[in-house]
Short mmCIF file of C-alpha atoms in Angstrom, two decimals:
data_model
loop_
_atom_site.label_atom_id
_atom_site.label_comp_id
_atom_site.label_asym_id
_atom_site.label_seq_id
_atom_site.Cartn_x
_atom_site.Cartn_y
_atom_site.Cartn_z
CA ASP W 1 108.76 91.51 121.63
CA ILE W 2 112.28 90.56 119.98
CA GLN W 3 113.77 93.09 117.93
CA MET W 4 115.91 92.56 114.71
CA THR W 5 118.45 94.96 113.54
CA GLN W 6 120.31 94.54 110.11
CA SER W 7 123.55 96.44 109.50
CA PRO W 8 124.31 97.99 106.75
CA SER W 9 121.13 99.72 105.63
CA SER W 10 122.81 99.39 102.11
CA LEU W 11 125.51 98.45 100.55
CA SER W 12 127.43 99.08 97.42
CA ALA W 13 129.63 96.31 95.80
CA TYR W 14 131.65 95.21 92.45
CA VAL W 15 130.72 91.59 91.03
CA GLY W 16 133.03 88.95 92.20
CA ASP W 17 133.07 90.57 96.07
CA ARG W 18 132.90 88.75 99.05
CA VAL W 19 129.94 90.59 101.12
CA THR W 20 128.90 90.18 104.64
CA ILE W 21 125.36 91.53 106.04
CA THR W 22 124.90 91.32 109.90
CA CYS W 23 121.21 90.80 112.01
CA ARG W 24 121.45 91.37 116.12
CA ALA W 25 118.46 90.32 118.16
CA SER W 26 117.45 91.91 121.14
CA GLN W 27 117.58 89.16 123.20
CA THR W 28 118.80 85.57 122.38
CA ILE W 29 117.24 83.11 119.68
CA SER W 30 119.51 80.62 119.72
CA THR W 31 119.37 79.56 115.88
CA TYR W 32 116.30 80.43 114.96
CA LEU W 33 117.12 82.58 112.41
CA ASN W 34 115.85 82.89 108.67
CA TRP W 35 117.64 84.90 105.88
CA TYR W 36 115.63 86.03 102.98
CA GLN W 37 116.24 87.71 99.42
CA GLN W 38 113.73 89.92 97.58
CA LYS W 39 113.78 91.58 94.48
CA ALA W 40 111.65 94.69 93.45
CA GLY W 41 107.85 93.59 93.05
CA LYS W 42 108.76 89.91 94.25
CA ALA W 43 108.13 87.53 96.98
CA PRO W 44 110.62 87.33 99.48
CA ARG W 45 112.92 84.15 98.76
CA LEU W 46 114.20 81.80 101.49
CA LEU W 47 117.84 81.65 101.36
CA ILE W 48 118.99 80.26 104.95
CA TYR W 49 116.99 78.55 107.97
CA ALA W 50 118.12 77.96 110.96
CA ALA W 51 120.96 80.51 111.02
CA SER W 52 123.26 78.39 108.81
CA SER W 53 121.00 75.76 106.76
CA LEU W 54 121.08 76.57 102.87
CA GLN W 55 117.66 76.23 101.38
CA SER W 56 117.10 73.86 98.33
CA GLY W 57 118.16 75.31 95.31
CA VAL W 58 120.20 78.24 96.89
CA PRO W 59 123.72 78.39 95.13
CA SER W 60 126.35 77.69 97.99
CA ARG W 61 128.17 81.19 97.68
CA PHE W 62 125.11 82.05 100.37
CA SER W 63 126.14 80.95 103.61
CA GLY W 64 124.82 81.94 107.25
CA SER W 65 126.54 81.93 110.66
CA GLY W 66 125.76 82.85 114.26
CA SER W 67 123.56 81.95 117.23
CA GLY W 68 122.21 83.73 120.18
CA THR W 69 121.94 87.34 119.23
CA ASP W 70 124.51 88.05 116.53
CA PHE W 71 124.06 86.16 113.07
CA THR W 72 125.90 86.95 109.55
CA LEU W 73 124.76 86.30 105.64
CA THR W 74 127.91 86.03 103.59
CA ILE W 75 127.79 86.32 99.76
CA SER W 76 131.33 84.91 98.80
CA SER W 77 131.44 86.02 95.35
CA LEU W 78 128.61 88.53 94.18
CA GLN W 79 127.03 87.53 90.54
CA PRO W 80 124.60 90.19 89.03
CA GLU W 81 121.48 88.36 90.27
CA ASP W 82 122.27 88.68 93.89
CA PHE W 83 121.61 92.50 93.64
CA ALA W 84 118.32 92.93 95.94
CA THR W 85 117.36 93.63 99.30
CA TYR W 86 118.02 90.91 102.31
CA TYR W 87 116.16 90.66 105.53
CA CYS W 88 116.43 88.46 108.45
CA GLN W 89 113.74 87.22 110.46
CA GLN W 90 113.55 85.65 114.08
CA THR W 91 111.64 82.17 114.06
CA TYR W 92 112.04 81.82 117.93
CA SER W 93 108.83 83.28 119.15
CA PRO W 94 105.86 85.51 117.77
CA PRO W 95 105.64 88.13 116.52
CA ARG W 96 108.32 86.92 114.47
CA SER W 97 110.11 90.25 113.56
CA PHE W 98 111.76 91.07 110.54
CA GLY W 99 114.77 93.33 110.21
CA GLN W 100 114.59 96.52 108.38
CA GLY W 101 116.42 95.18 105.31
CA THR W 102 119.72 95.24 103.71
CA LYS W 103 119.55 97.04 100.05
CA LEU W 104 122.68 95.56 97.99
CA GLU W 105 123.52 97.62 95.00
CA ILE W 106 125.56 97.28 92.08
CA LYS W 107 129.12 99.40 92.53
CA GLU Z 1 104.61 72.07 92.98
CA VAL Z 2 103.63 74.31 95.71
CA HIS Z 3 101.21 77.45 94.81
CA LEU Z 4 99.81 80.20 97.14
CA VAL Z 5 97.58 82.44 95.28
CA GLU Z 6 96.17 85.24 97.09
CA SER Z 7 93.15 87.24 96.58
CA GLY Z 8 90.82 89.76 97.91
CA GLY Z 9 92.97 93.07 97.85
CA GLY Z 10 91.37 96.06 96.73
CA LEU Z 11 90.62 99.56 97.80
CA ALA Z 12 88.81 99.94 101.10
CA LYS Z 13 87.71 102.94 103.44
CA PRO Z 14 89.25 104.08 106.72
CA GLY Z 15 87.16 101.72 109.52
CA GLY Z 16 86.15 99.32 106.75
CA SER Z 17 86.48 95.67 106.44
CA LEU Z 18 88.04 93.05 103.86
CA ARG Z 19 89.12 89.58 103.62
CA LEU Z 20 91.66 87.91 101.76
CA SER Z 21 92.08 84.53 100.84
CA CYS Z 22 95.12 82.21 99.84
CA ALA Z 23 94.60 79.09 98.09
CA ALA Z 24 97.10 76.46 98.47
CA SER Z 25 98.00 73.56 96.46
CA GLY Z 26 101.07 71.23 96.03
CA PHE Z 27 101.36 70.18 99.73
CA THR Z 28 99.16 68.69 102.48
CA PHE Z 29 97.72 72.04 103.70
CA SER Z 30 95.93 70.75 106.71
CA ASP Z 31 99.66 69.65 108.11
CA ALA Z 32 101.10 73.39 107.49
CA TRP Z 33 101.52 76.16 110.01
CA MET Z 34 100.99 79.40 107.86
CA SER Z 35 101.29 83.08 108.31
CA TRP Z 36 100.62 86.49 106.89
CA VAL Z 37 103.21 88.74 106.11
CA ARG Z 38 102.96 92.71 104.63
CA GLN Z 39 104.77 95.05 103.14
CA ALA Z 40 104.13 98.95 102.88
CA PRO Z 41 104.53 100.13 99.41
CA GLY Z 42 108.15 101.16 99.86
CA LYS Z 43 109.00 99.66 103.02
CA GLY Z 44 110.52 96.56 104.71
CA LEU Z 45 108.42 93.37 105.70
CA GLU Z 46 106.37 93.19 108.43
CA TRP Z 47 104.95 90.11 110.07
CA VAL Z 48 101.13 90.16 110.47
CA GLY Z 49 99.93 86.73 112.04
CA ARG Z 50 100.01 83.45 111.81
CA ILE Z 51 97.83 80.06 112.46
CA LYS Z 52 98.90 76.59 113.66
CA ARG Z 53 97.47 73.68 112.04
CA LYS Z 54 94.65 72.26 113.91
CA SER Z 55 96.75 68.98 115.50
CA ASP Z 56 98.40 71.44 117.21
CA GLY Z 57 95.69 73.40 118.75
CA GLY Z 58 94.94 75.91 115.41
CA THR Z 59 95.80 78.67 117.20
CA THR Z 60 96.88 82.00 116.22
CA ASP Z 61 99.32 84.57 117.08
CA TYR Z 62 99.51 88.49 115.87
CA ALA Z 63 101.26 91.30 115.35
CA ALA Z 64 100.92 93.94 117.83
CA PRO Z 65 99.61 96.79 115.44
CA VAL Z 66 96.91 94.70 114.28
CA LYS Z 67 95.89 92.24 117.29
CA GLY Z 68 92.42 92.65 117.98
CA ARG Z 69 91.41 94.17 114.57
CA PHE Z 70 93.05 91.19 112.29
CA THR Z 71 92.05 87.28 112.29
CA VAL Z 72 93.72 84.34 110.50
CA SER Z 73 91.78 81.43 109.96
CA ARG Z 74 91.81 78.39 107.73
CA ASP Z 75 89.45 75.84 105.97
CA ASP Z 76 91.62 72.70 105.38
CA SER Z 77 88.29 71.09 103.73
CA LYS Z 78 89.15 74.31 100.94
CA ASN Z 79 93.11 74.43 101.23
CA THR Z 80 92.24 78.10 101.94
CA LEU Z 81 93.65 80.54 104.66
CA TYR Z 82 91.87 83.33 105.67
CA LEU Z 83 92.82 87.40 106.53
CA GLN Z 84 90.02 88.94 107.88
CA MET Z 85 90.52 92.69 108.47
CA LYS Z 86 88.68 94.98 110.05
CA SER Z 87 88.74 98.51 111.53
CA LEU Z 88 91.20 99.26 108.57
CA LYS Z 89 93.60 102.12 109.03
CA ILE Z 90 95.40 104.13 106.37
CA GLU Z 91 98.98 102.51 107.54
CA ASP Z 92 97.28 99.10 106.65
CA THR Z 93 98.26 100.16 102.98
CA ALA Z 94 100.49 96.92 101.91
CA VAL Z 95 101.18 94.01 99.83
CA TYR Z 96 99.59 91.25 101.79
CA TYR Z 97 101.50 87.85 101.25
CA CYS Z 98 100.56 84.64 102.88
CA SER Z 99 103.36 82.16 103.19
CA THR Z 100 104.19 78.72 105.05
CA ASN Z 101 105.25 79.38 108.59
CA ILE Z 102 108.74 77.55 107.67
CA GLY Z 103 108.82 80.74 105.45
CA ASP Z 104 110.05 78.37 102.20
CA TYR Z 105 106.71 79.02 99.77
CA TRP Z 106 105.29 82.26 99.41
CA GLY Z 107 102.26 83.47 97.38
CA GLN Z 108 102.42 86.47 95.04
CA GLY Z 109 101.11 89.11 97.19
CA THR Z 110 97.77 91.18 97.10
CA LEU Z 111 97.30 94.81 97.27
CA VAL Z 112 95.49 96.32 99.95
CA THR Z 113 94.62 100.31 99.86
CA VAL Z 114 92.69 101.89 102.67
CA SER Z 115 92.08 105.38 101.57
CA SER Z 116 89.01 107.83 101.55
#
């Protein structure tokens, strides 16, 4: 099974900051990677699919990059509504494992 | 507009069974691969299993912790996805979400609590 490791586990930042979250796969997954945002008590929301494609309706301040085993999610200028938990998920093969999550908090 | 609505959650005893349903609307359900994902209280997301569309064989895949105990099925005539859970364990306590396999649409989740 493919293991997904996110870093950091938590992050404090200011509104307006540029933030990067990383995700590493235990084996190559090409660009079969999704990024999600989850707010407390809500279902996850797809932000990025295929490592770098922006889901419809998602603000352009979100971007994804990477291939193989190393991936990043970048938020170019944090907005108040961006404070949430972020997860990566490999969609290369089942079981389609998630990273452990990165909690983004207001500094 | 796409809607996924889970139901069937509740309290079950260890060793018991429960069946979750996910009613889909707003898209061609029979064309979609569908998944179940769970989230234990205060924990991260855990992929549970998926089912392919019938034209792709309708086959299923499961995460190791639930394999042999959980069964994903679908009724395309009812636009409904199911998760049959047997031999429930305390560690199966979670909010269970159905989603499209792509991950672009999710239900609101249904809480399953396994406790004696």
